[in-house]
Amino acid sequence: MGHGYQAIKWYPFKRGYDGWIAAFVAVFIAVFLVGLYAFAPPGQFYSPVQALMRATGSCAFACLTIVLCIGPLARLHSVFLPILFNRRHLGVATFLIALTHAGLVLFWYHYGGVVSPALSLLTSNTAYDRLAGFPFETLGALALIWLFVMAATSHDFWNSNLGPGLWKALHMGVYGVYALIIGHVALGALQRETAPAFLAMVLSSLGLVSGLHLLTALVSRRAQQASADEIDWIDAGPALDIPENRARIIQPISGERIAVFRYAGKISAISNVCRHQGGPLGEGRVIDGCVTCPWHGFQYRPEDGQSPPPFTEKVATYRVRLDARRHVLIDPTPLPPGTATAPALIQEIPA
Amino acid sequence: MKNHQRRAHLLIWLAMTPALAGLVWLAVLTRPAAAPLAGFVEPR
Ligand code: HEM
Ligand code: FES
């Protein structure tokens, strides 16, 4: 992580973030309850527990939808980066709301019998072989377990303890959770609720989440392809076209992307992949002389790819030079992470 | 993100989008004709 100053800059925002989450949850549940009672067909009655059970289920679904949209939105536009920074708080909130929902269900439908509520939940319906009447609760339970795993490992302690690879794999499970919840709702609530508002809720979430992910996947394929006419060094385009303190991202013919930064009259190239969670360093900026990851603010010196003390993260660096047209040339073979290499000086007229 | 992760994300969503939309569609198609009104599901 960069240094104290990075954390301090985010700090007031971090507390505000949790406030916004709490406000969103409160407003969502209030509006849902009012809507449920106001638009109930004549003769229909909801007990408060049932109403709350549905409000918390829907609220957890809404939070999950937002959590999933934050990633692609942040890739599409930098105004969404601040909400990415503390996305894990919203993830933990999703788990807690879903837990409340499941607790209310167990209490309402499965408590007070001879068998334990959990056993009753899992055994009262075993029609796994058909869609109508499918035990959709099991899908919700599986999703809840995985939400718990992710909430419990959300702290950076676990990220560094499990290693970014395993951590990332665990947390990619959120896509599976989303699929389970779509199943949970389609085979559960949508079977009984014929009001179009409920179908619209599910379809708009699915459209938003899928649409944004597919859109970003397509947009982020756009990295400048290295031109193949240079055999050893690849041409990364004119140095002066890179905005000051910003980077151009280059996709070499093989290997990971390279972030080519321009700062203080110099050009340096480092790996585009942040050591923290793989954030795109080339979409970040040089702040206080360090490349700053757009996702959570880890920092690296452009000259040697090392995080400033006391931090110890290192990324690969690449040798750079300028040609006579002041195009940046990069040796695409990565130097070992943390290797110092001389930046190219833009002012120097190359031979 | 590493290149293989970027590819994995694209493939996951290319597969998941039609699968989930299909599931919702099927579930709505096959729902019982005389669906009991929600709220009348008695506590078991
Ligand atoms: C052990 C875990 C879970 C159980 C047993 C469970 C059970 C249920 C039940 C019985 C219903 C139907 C309520 C009714 O009678 O109207 C329901 C609806 C719902 N559940 Fe769950 N659920 C679980 C987990 C989750 C999770 C993790 C989420 C979301 C993240 C979720 C989201 C929803 C939604 C959106 C609805 C529809 C609410 C509505 O009618 O508008 N559930 N769940
Ligand atoms: S700081 Fe988290 S991915 Fe770079």
Coordinates of C-alpha atoms and ligand atoms in Angstrom, one line a residue:
Chain A
M1 CA 0.0 0.0 0.0
G2 CA 1.3 3.5 -0.8
H3 CA 1.9 5.1 2.5
G4 CA 0.1 6.8 5.3
Y5 CA -1.0 9.7 3.2
Q6 CA -2.9 7.5 0.8
A7 CA -4.9 6.0 3.7
I8 CA -5.5 9.3 5.3
K9 CA -6.8 10.8 2.1
W10 CA -9.5 8.0 1.9
Y11 CA -10.3 7.9 5.5
P12 CA -13.2 10.3 5.9
F13 CA -14.7 8.9 2.8
K14 CA -14.5 5.4 4.2
R15 CA -16.7 6.3 7.1
G16 CA -19.1 8.1 4.8
Y17 CA -19.3 5.0 2.7
D18 CA -20.6 2.8 5.5
G19 CA -23.1 5.6 6.3
W20 CA -24.4 5.5 2.7
I21 CA -24.7 1.7 2.8
A22 CA -26.8 1.9 6.0
A23 CA -29.0 4.7 4.5
F24 CA -29.5 2.7 1.3
V25 CA -30.5 -0.4 3.2
A26 CA -32.9 1.5 5.5
V27 CA -34.6 3.4 2.6
F28 CA -34.8 0.2 0.4
I29 CA -36.5 -1.8 3.1
A30 CA -38.9 1.1 4.0
V31 CA -39.9 1.7 0.4
F32 CA -40.3 -2.1 -0.2
L33 CA -42.6 -2.5 2.8
V34 CA -44.7 0.5 1.9
G35 CA -45.0 -0.7 -1.7
L36 CA -45.8 -4.3 -0.6
Y37 CA -48.7 -3.2 1.6
A38 CA -49.9 -0.4 -0.7
F39 CA -50.0 -2.5 -3.9
A40 CA -51.2 -5.8 -2.3
P41 CA -54.2 -7.1 -4.2
P42 CA -57.5 -6.8 -2.3
G43 CA -57.9 -9.6 0.2
Q44 CA -54.2 -10.3 0.5
F45 CA -52.5 -10.2 3.8
Y46 CA -48.9 -10.2 4.7
S47 CA -47.7 -10.8 8.3
P48 CA -45.0 -8.4 9.3
V49 CA -42.5 -11.2 9.5
Q50 CA -43.3 -12.3 6.0
A51 CA -43.1 -8.8 4.7
L52 CA -39.7 -8.2 6.4
M53 CA -38.5 -11.5 5.1
R54 CA -39.2 -10.5 1.5
A55 CA -37.9 -7.0 2.0
T56 CA -34.6 -8.3 3.4
G57 CA -34.3 -10.9 0.6
S58 CA -34.9 -8.2 -2.1
C59 CA -32.5 -5.8 -0.3
A60 CA -29.8 -8.4 -0.3
F61 CA -30.4 -9.1 -4.0
A62 CA -30.2 -5.3 -4.7
C63 CA -26.9 -5.0 -2.8
L64 CA -25.5 -8.0 -4.7
T65 CA -26.5 -6.4 -7.9
I66 CA -24.7 -3.2 -7.0
V67 CA -21.6 -5.0 -5.8
L68 CA -21.4 -6.8 -9.1
C69 CA -21.9 -3.6 -11.1
I70 CA -19.2 -1.6 -9.3
G71 CA -16.3 -3.5 -11.0
P72 CA -17.3 -3.0 -14.6
L73 CA -18.4 0.6 -13.9
A74 CA -15.0 1.4 -12.5
R75 CA -13.3 0.1 -15.5
L76 CA -15.6 2.1 -17.8
H77 CA -15.3 5.4 -16.0
S78 CA -13.0 6.7 -13.3
V79 CA -15.8 8.5 -11.4
F80 CA -16.8 5.1 -10.1
L81 CA -13.3 4.3 -8.7
P82 CA -14.1 5.6 -5.2
I83 CA -16.9 3.1 -4.7
L84 CA -14.6 0.3 -5.8
F85 CA -12.2 1.2 -3.0
N86 CA -14.5 -0.1 -0.3
R87 CA -16.6 -2.5 -2.3
R88 CA -15.9 -5.2 0.3
H89 CA -17.9 -3.3 2.9
L90 CA -21.0 -3.5 0.6
G91 CA -20.2 -7.3 0.2
V92 CA -20.2 -7.8 4.0
A93 CA -23.4 -5.8 4.3
T94 CA -25.0 -8.1 1.6
F95 CA -24.1 -11.1 3.7
L96 CA -25.6 -9.6 6.9
I97 CA -28.8 -8.7 5.2
A98 CA -29.1 -12.1 3.5
L99 CA -28.4 -13.7 6.9
T100 CA -31.3 -11.7 8.4
H101 CA -33.5 -12.8 5.5
A102 CA -32.6 -16.5 6.1
G103 CA -33.0 -16.2 9.8
L104 CA -36.6 -14.8 9.4
V105 CA -37.4 -17.7 7.0
L106 CA -36.1 -20.3 9.4
F107 CA -38.0 -18.7 12.2
W108 CA -41.3 -18.3 10.3
Y109 CA -41.5 -21.5 8.3
H110 CA -39.3 -24.0 10.1
Y111 CA -39.2 -23.1 13.8
G112 CA -41.1 -24.9 16.5
G113 CA -41.4 -28.3 14.8
V114 CA -39.9 -31.5 16.1
V115 CA -36.8 -31.3 13.9
S116 CA -34.3 -28.5 13.9
P117 CA -35.1 -25.6 11.6
A118 CA -32.1 -26.2 9.4
L119 CA -33.0 -29.9 9.0
S120 CA -36.6 -29.0 8.3
L121 CA -35.4 -26.6 5.6
L122 CA -33.3 -29.1 3.9
T123 CA -35.7 -32.1 4.2
S124 CA -39.2 -30.6 3.9
N125 CA -38.9 -30.5 0.1
T126 CA -36.7 -32.8 -2.0
A127 CA -38.3 -32.3 -5.4
Y128 CA -34.9 -31.6 -7.0
D129 CA -35.9 -33.3 -10.2
R130 CA -38.4 -30.7 -11.5
L131 CA -38.6 -26.9 -11.9
A132 CA -42.1 -26.3 -10.5
G133 CA -41.9 -26.7 -6.8
F134 CA -38.1 -26.9 -6.8
P135 CA -36.6 -26.5 -3.3
F136 CA -35.3 -23.1 -4.1
E137 CA -34.4 -22.5 -0.4
T138 CA -31.4 -24.8 -0.9
L139 CA -30.0 -22.5 -3.6
G140 CA -30.4 -19.6 -1.2
A141 CA -28.6 -21.5 1.5
L142 CA -25.7 -22.4 -0.7
A143 CA -25.4 -18.8 -1.8
L144 CA -25.5 -17.7 1.9
I145 CA -22.7 -20.1 2.8
W146 CA -20.5 -18.7 0.0
L147 CA -21.4 -15.1 1.0
F148 CA -20.1 -16.0 4.4
V149 CA -16.8 -17.4 3.1
M150 CA -16.2 -14.2 1.2
A151 CA -17.3 -11.8 4.0
A152 CA -15.0 -13.7 6.4
T153 CA -12.0 -13.5 4.1
S154 CA -12.6 -10.0 2.9
H155 CA -9.9 -8.4 5.0
D156 CA -6.5 -7.7 3.4
F157 CA -5.0 -10.0 6.0
W158 CA -6.6 -12.9 4.1
N159 CA -5.6 -11.6 0.8
S160 CA -2.0 -11.7 1.7
N161 CA -2.3 -14.9 3.8
L162 CA -4.1 -16.9 1.1
G163 CA -2.2 -15.3 -1.7
P164 CA -3.8 -13.1 -4.3
G165 CA -4.4 -16.1 -6.6
L166 CA -6.5 -18.2 -4.2
W167 CA -8.2 -15.1 -2.7
K168 CA -9.2 -14.0 -6.2
A169 CA -10.5 -17.4 -7.0
L170 CA -12.6 -17.5 -3.8
H171 CA -14.0 -14.1 -4.5
M172 CA -14.8 -14.8 -8.1
G173 CA -17.3 -17.2 -6.5
V174 CA -19.5 -14.1 -6.3
Y175 CA -20.6 -14.9 -9.8
G176 CA -21.7 -18.3 -8.7
V177 CA -23.6 -16.7 -5.8
Y178 CA -25.3 -14.5 -8.2
A179 CA -26.4 -17.4 -10.4
L180 CA -27.7 -19.3 -7.3
I181 CA -29.7 -16.3 -6.3
I182 CA -31.2 -15.9 -9.7
G183 CA -32.2 -19.5 -9.4
H184 CA -33.5 -19.0 -5.9
V185 CA -35.7 -16.1 -6.9
A186 CA -36.9 -17.6 -10.3
L187 CA -37.9 -20.9 -8.8
G188 CA -39.1 -19.4 -5.5
A189 CA -40.7 -16.0 -5.4
L190 CA -41.4 -15.8 -9.1
Q191 CA -43.4 -19.0 -9.0
R192 CA -45.9 -17.4 -6.6
E193 CA -45.6 -13.8 -7.5
T194 CA -47.2 -13.1 -10.9
A195 CA -47.1 -9.3 -10.5
P196 CA -44.8 -8.0 -13.3
A197 CA -42.9 -5.9 -10.9
F198 CA -41.1 -8.9 -9.5
L199 CA -40.1 -10.3 -12.9
A200 CA -39.0 -6.8 -13.9
M201 CA -36.8 -6.6 -10.8
V202 CA -35.0 -9.9 -11.7
L203 CA -34.6 -9.1 -15.4
S204 CA -33.3 -5.6 -14.8
S205 CA -30.7 -6.9 -12.4
L206 CA -29.7 -9.6 -14.8
G207 CA -29.6 -7.2 -17.7
L208 CA -27.5 -4.7 -15.8
V209 CA -25.0 -7.1 -14.4
S210 CA -24.5 -9.2 -17.5
G211 CA -24.6 -6.2 -19.8
L212 CA -22.0 -4.3 -17.9
H213 CA -19.7 -7.3 -17.6
L214 CA -19.9 -8.1 -21.3
L215 CA -19.5 -4.4 -22.3
T216 CA -16.3 -4.0 -20.1
A217 CA -14.9 -7.2 -21.3
L218 CA -15.2 -6.0 -24.9
V219 CA -14.0 -2.4 -24.1
S220 CA -11.0 -3.6 -22.2
R221 CA -9.8 -5.7 -25.1
R222 CA -8.6 -2.4 -26.5
A223 CA -4.9 -2.2 -25.5
Q224 CA -2.5 -0.9 -28.1
Q225 CA -1.1 -4.0 -29.8
A226 CA 2.6 -3.9 -30.1
S227 CA 3.7 -3.5 -33.6
A228 CA 5.7 -6.4 -34.9
D229 CA 8.2 -4.7 -37.2
E230 CA 10.8 -4.3 -34.4
I231 CA 12.3 -7.6 -33.5
D232 CA 13.8 -7.0 -30.1
W233 CA 12.2 -3.7 -29.1
I234 CA 8.5 -3.0 -29.4
D235 CA 7.2 0.4 -30.5
A236 CA 4.8 1.9 -27.9
G237 CA 4.0 5.0 -29.9
P238 CA 5.0 8.7 -29.5
A239 CA 6.2 9.6 -26.0
L240 CA 4.6 13.0 -26.1
D241 CA 1.1 11.5 -26.7
I242 CA 1.1 10.0 -23.2
P243 CA -0.5 12.6 -20.9
E244 CA 1.8 13.8 -18.1
N245 CA 1.6 11.4 -15.0
R246 CA -0.4 8.9 -17.0
A247 CA 0.3 5.7 -18.9
R248 CA -0.3 4.0 -22.1
I249 CA -1.1 0.3 -21.8
I250 CA 0.7 -2.0 -24.3
Q251 CA -0.1 -5.5 -25.1
P252 CA 3.1 -7.2 -26.2
I253 CA 2.9 -10.1 -28.7
S254 CA 3.2 -12.5 -25.8
G255 CA 3.0 -12.0 -22.0
E256 CA 1.2 -9.6 -19.7
R257 CA 0.3 -6.0 -20.5
I258 CA 2.9 -3.3 -19.9
A259 CA 2.1 0.2 -18.5
V260 CA 4.3 2.9 -20.0
F261 CA 4.3 6.0 -17.8
R262 CA 5.3 9.6 -18.6
Y263 CA 6.2 11.7 -15.6
A264 CA 8.6 14.6 -14.9
G265 CA 10.1 14.5 -18.4
K266 CA 10.8 10.8 -18.2
I267 CA 9.3 7.5 -19.5
S268 CA 9.3 4.3 -17.5
A269 CA 7.6 1.0 -18.1
I270 CA 6.3 -1.4 -15.5
S271 CA 4.0 -4.4 -15.4
N272 CA 0.3 -3.4 -15.7
V273 CA -0.7 -5.9 -13.1
C274 CA -0.9 -4.7 -9.4
R275 CA 0.5 -7.1 -6.8
H276 CA -2.5 -6.5 -4.6
Q277 CA -5.4 -7.8 -6.6
G278 CA -4.3 -7.4 -10.2
G279 CA -5.6 -3.9 -10.7
P280 CA -4.7 -2.2 -14.0
L281 CA -1.7 0.0 -13.0
G282 CA -1.7 1.7 -16.4
E283 CA -5.1 3.2 -15.6
G284 CA -3.7 4.8 -12.5
R285 CA -1.6 8.0 -12.1
V286 CA 1.7 9.0 -10.8
I287 CA 1.1 10.6 -7.4
D288 CA 4.0 11.9 -5.3
G289 CA 6.4 10.3 -7.7
C290 CA 4.8 6.9 -7.5
V291 CA 2.5 4.9 -9.8
T292 CA -0.7 4.6 -7.8
C293 CA -3.1 1.7 -8.5
P294 CA -6.6 3.0 -9.4
W295 CA -8.2 0.2 -7.4
H296 CA -6.9 0.5 -3.8
G297 CA -4.0 2.8 -4.0
F298 CA -1.0 0.5 -3.8
Q299 CA 2.1 2.5 -5.0
Y300 CA 5.2 1.6 -7.0
R301 CA 8.2 3.7 -8.0
P302 CA 8.2 3.9 -11.8
E303 CA 12.0 3.5 -12.0
D304 CA 12.3 0.2 -10.2
G305 CA 8.8 -1.1 -9.6
Q306 CA 9.2 -1.2 -5.9
S307 CA 6.7 0.1 -3.3
P308 CA 8.2 2.9 -1.2
P309 CA 9.3 1.8 2.3
P310 CA 7.8 0.4 4.6
F311 CA 6.0 -1.5 1.8
T312 CA 7.6 -4.4 0.1
E313 CA 5.5 -5.1 -3.0
K314 CA 7.4 -5.3 -6.3
V315 CA 6.3 -5.5 -9.9
A316 CA 8.4 -6.3 -13.1
T317 CA 10.0 -3.4 -14.9
Y318 CA 10.9 -3.1 -18.6
R319 CA 13.9 -1.5 -20.4
V320 CA 12.8 1.6 -22.3
R321 CA 14.4 4.0 -24.8
L322 CA 13.3 6.6 -27.4
D323 CA 14.0 6.4 -31.1
A324 CA 14.7 9.3 -33.4
R325 CA 11.0 10.1 -33.8
R326 CA 10.6 10.1 -30.0
H327 CA 8.6 7.0 -30.1
V328 CA 8.9 4.9 -26.9
L329 CA 10.7 1.5 -27.5
I330 CA 10.3 -1.2 -25.0
D331 CA 12.2 -4.4 -24.5
P332 CA 9.2 -6.8 -23.9
T333 CA 11.3 -9.2 -21.7
P334 CA 10.3 -8.4 -18.1
L335 CA 13.1 -7.7 -15.7
P336 CA 12.8 -9.4 -12.3
P337 CA 10.3 -7.6 -10.1
G338 CA 11.9 -4.6 -8.4
T339 CA 14.8 -4.2 -10.8
A340 CA 15.9 -0.6 -11.3
T341 CA 16.2 0.4 -14.9
A342 CA 17.0 3.9 -16.3
P343 CA 14.0 5.9 -17.5
A344 CA 14.1 7.4 -21.0
L345 CA 14.5 11.2 -20.9
I346 CA 12.1 12.9 -23.2
Q347 CA 14.2 16.1 -23.5
E348 CA 17.3 14.3 -24.6
I349 CA 17.5 14.4 -28.4
P350 CA 18.2 10.8 -29.2
A351 CA 21.0 10.1 -31.7
Chain B
M1 CA -5.9 -8.1 -14.5
K2 CA -3.8 -10.7 -16.1
N3 CA -4.7 -11.7 -19.7
H4 CA -6.1 -15.1 -18.7
Q5 CA -8.3 -13.5 -16.0
R6 CA -9.6 -11.1 -18.6
R7 CA -10.5 -14.0 -20.9
A8 CA -12.0 -15.9 -18.0
H9 CA -14.3 -13.0 -17.2
L10 CA -15.5 -12.7 -20.8
L11 CA -16.1 -16.4 -21.1
I12 CA -18.0 -16.6 -17.8
W13 CA -20.4 -13.9 -18.8
L14 CA -20.8 -15.1 -22.3
A15 CA -21.9 -18.4 -20.8
M16 CA -23.8 -17.2 -17.8
T17 CA -26.0 -14.6 -19.5
P18 CA -28.0 -16.9 -21.7
A19 CA -28.0 -19.6 -19.1
L20 CA -29.6 -17.4 -16.4
A21 CA -31.9 -15.7 -18.8
G22 CA -33.0 -19.1 -20.0
L23 CA -33.6 -20.3 -16.4
V24 CA -35.8 -17.3 -15.6
W25 CA -37.7 -17.8 -18.8
L26 CA -38.3 -21.5 -18.2
A27 CA -39.2 -20.9 -14.5
V28 CA -41.8 -18.3 -15.6
L29 CA -43.1 -20.5 -18.4
T30 CA -43.6 -23.5 -16.1
R31 CA -45.0 -21.8 -13.1
P32 CA -48.3 -23.4 -11.9
A33 CA -51.3 -21.9 -13.7
A34 CA -53.3 -21.3 -10.5
A35 CA -50.5 -19.9 -8.5
P36 CA -51.7 -19.4 -4.9
L37 CA -51.5 -15.7 -3.9
A38 CA -48.3 -15.0 -2.0
G39 CA -49.0 -14.3 1.6
F40 CA -51.4 -17.2 1.9
V41 CA -48.6 -19.7 2.3
E42 CA -49.2 -20.9 5.8
P43 CA -46.4 -21.5 8.2
R44 CA -45.5 -25.1 8.2
Ligands
HEM1 C1 -30.5 -20.1 3.9 C2 -30.7 -19.2 3.0 C3 -32.0 -18.8 2.4 C4 -33.3 -19.3 2.7 C5 -33.7 -20.5 3.5 C6 -34.2 -18.5 1.9 C7 -35.5 -18.7 1.8 C8 -36.4 -17.8 1.1 C9 -37.8 -18.0 1.0 C10 -38.6 -19.1 1.7 C11 -38.3 -17.1 0.2 C12 -39.8 -16.9 -0.1 C13 -40.4 -15.9 0.8 C14 -41.9 -15.8 0.7 O1 -42.6 -16.7 1.2 O2 -42.3 -14.9 0.0 C15 -37.2 -16.3 -0.2 C16 -37.3 -15.2 -1.1 C17 -36.3 -14.4 -1.5 N1 -34.9 -14.6 -1.2 FE1 -34.2 -16.0 0.0 N2 -33.4 -17.5 1.2 C18 -32.1 -17.7 1.6 C19 -31.0 -16.9 1.1 C20 -31.1 -15.8 0.3 C21 -30.0 -15.0 -0.1 C22 -28.6 -15.3 0.2 C23 -30.5 -14.0 -0.9 C24 -29.9 -12.9 -1.7 C25 -28.7 -12.5 -1.6 C26 -32.0 -14.2 -1.0 C27 -32.8 -13.5 -1.8 C28 -34.2 -13.6 -1.8 C29 -35.1 -12.8 -2.6 C30 -34.7 -11.6 -3.5 C31 -36.4 -13.3 -2.4 C32 -37.7 -12.8 -3.1 C33 -38.3 -11.8 -2.1 C34 -39.6 -11.3 -2.7 O3 -40.6 -12.1 -2.6 O4 -39.7 -10.2 -3.2 N3 -32.3 -15.3 -0.2 N4 -36.1 -16.8 0.3
FES2 S1 -4.3 -1.7 -5.0 FE1 -5.7 -3.3 -5.0 S2 -5.4 -4.0 -7.0 FE2 -4.0 -2.5 -6.9

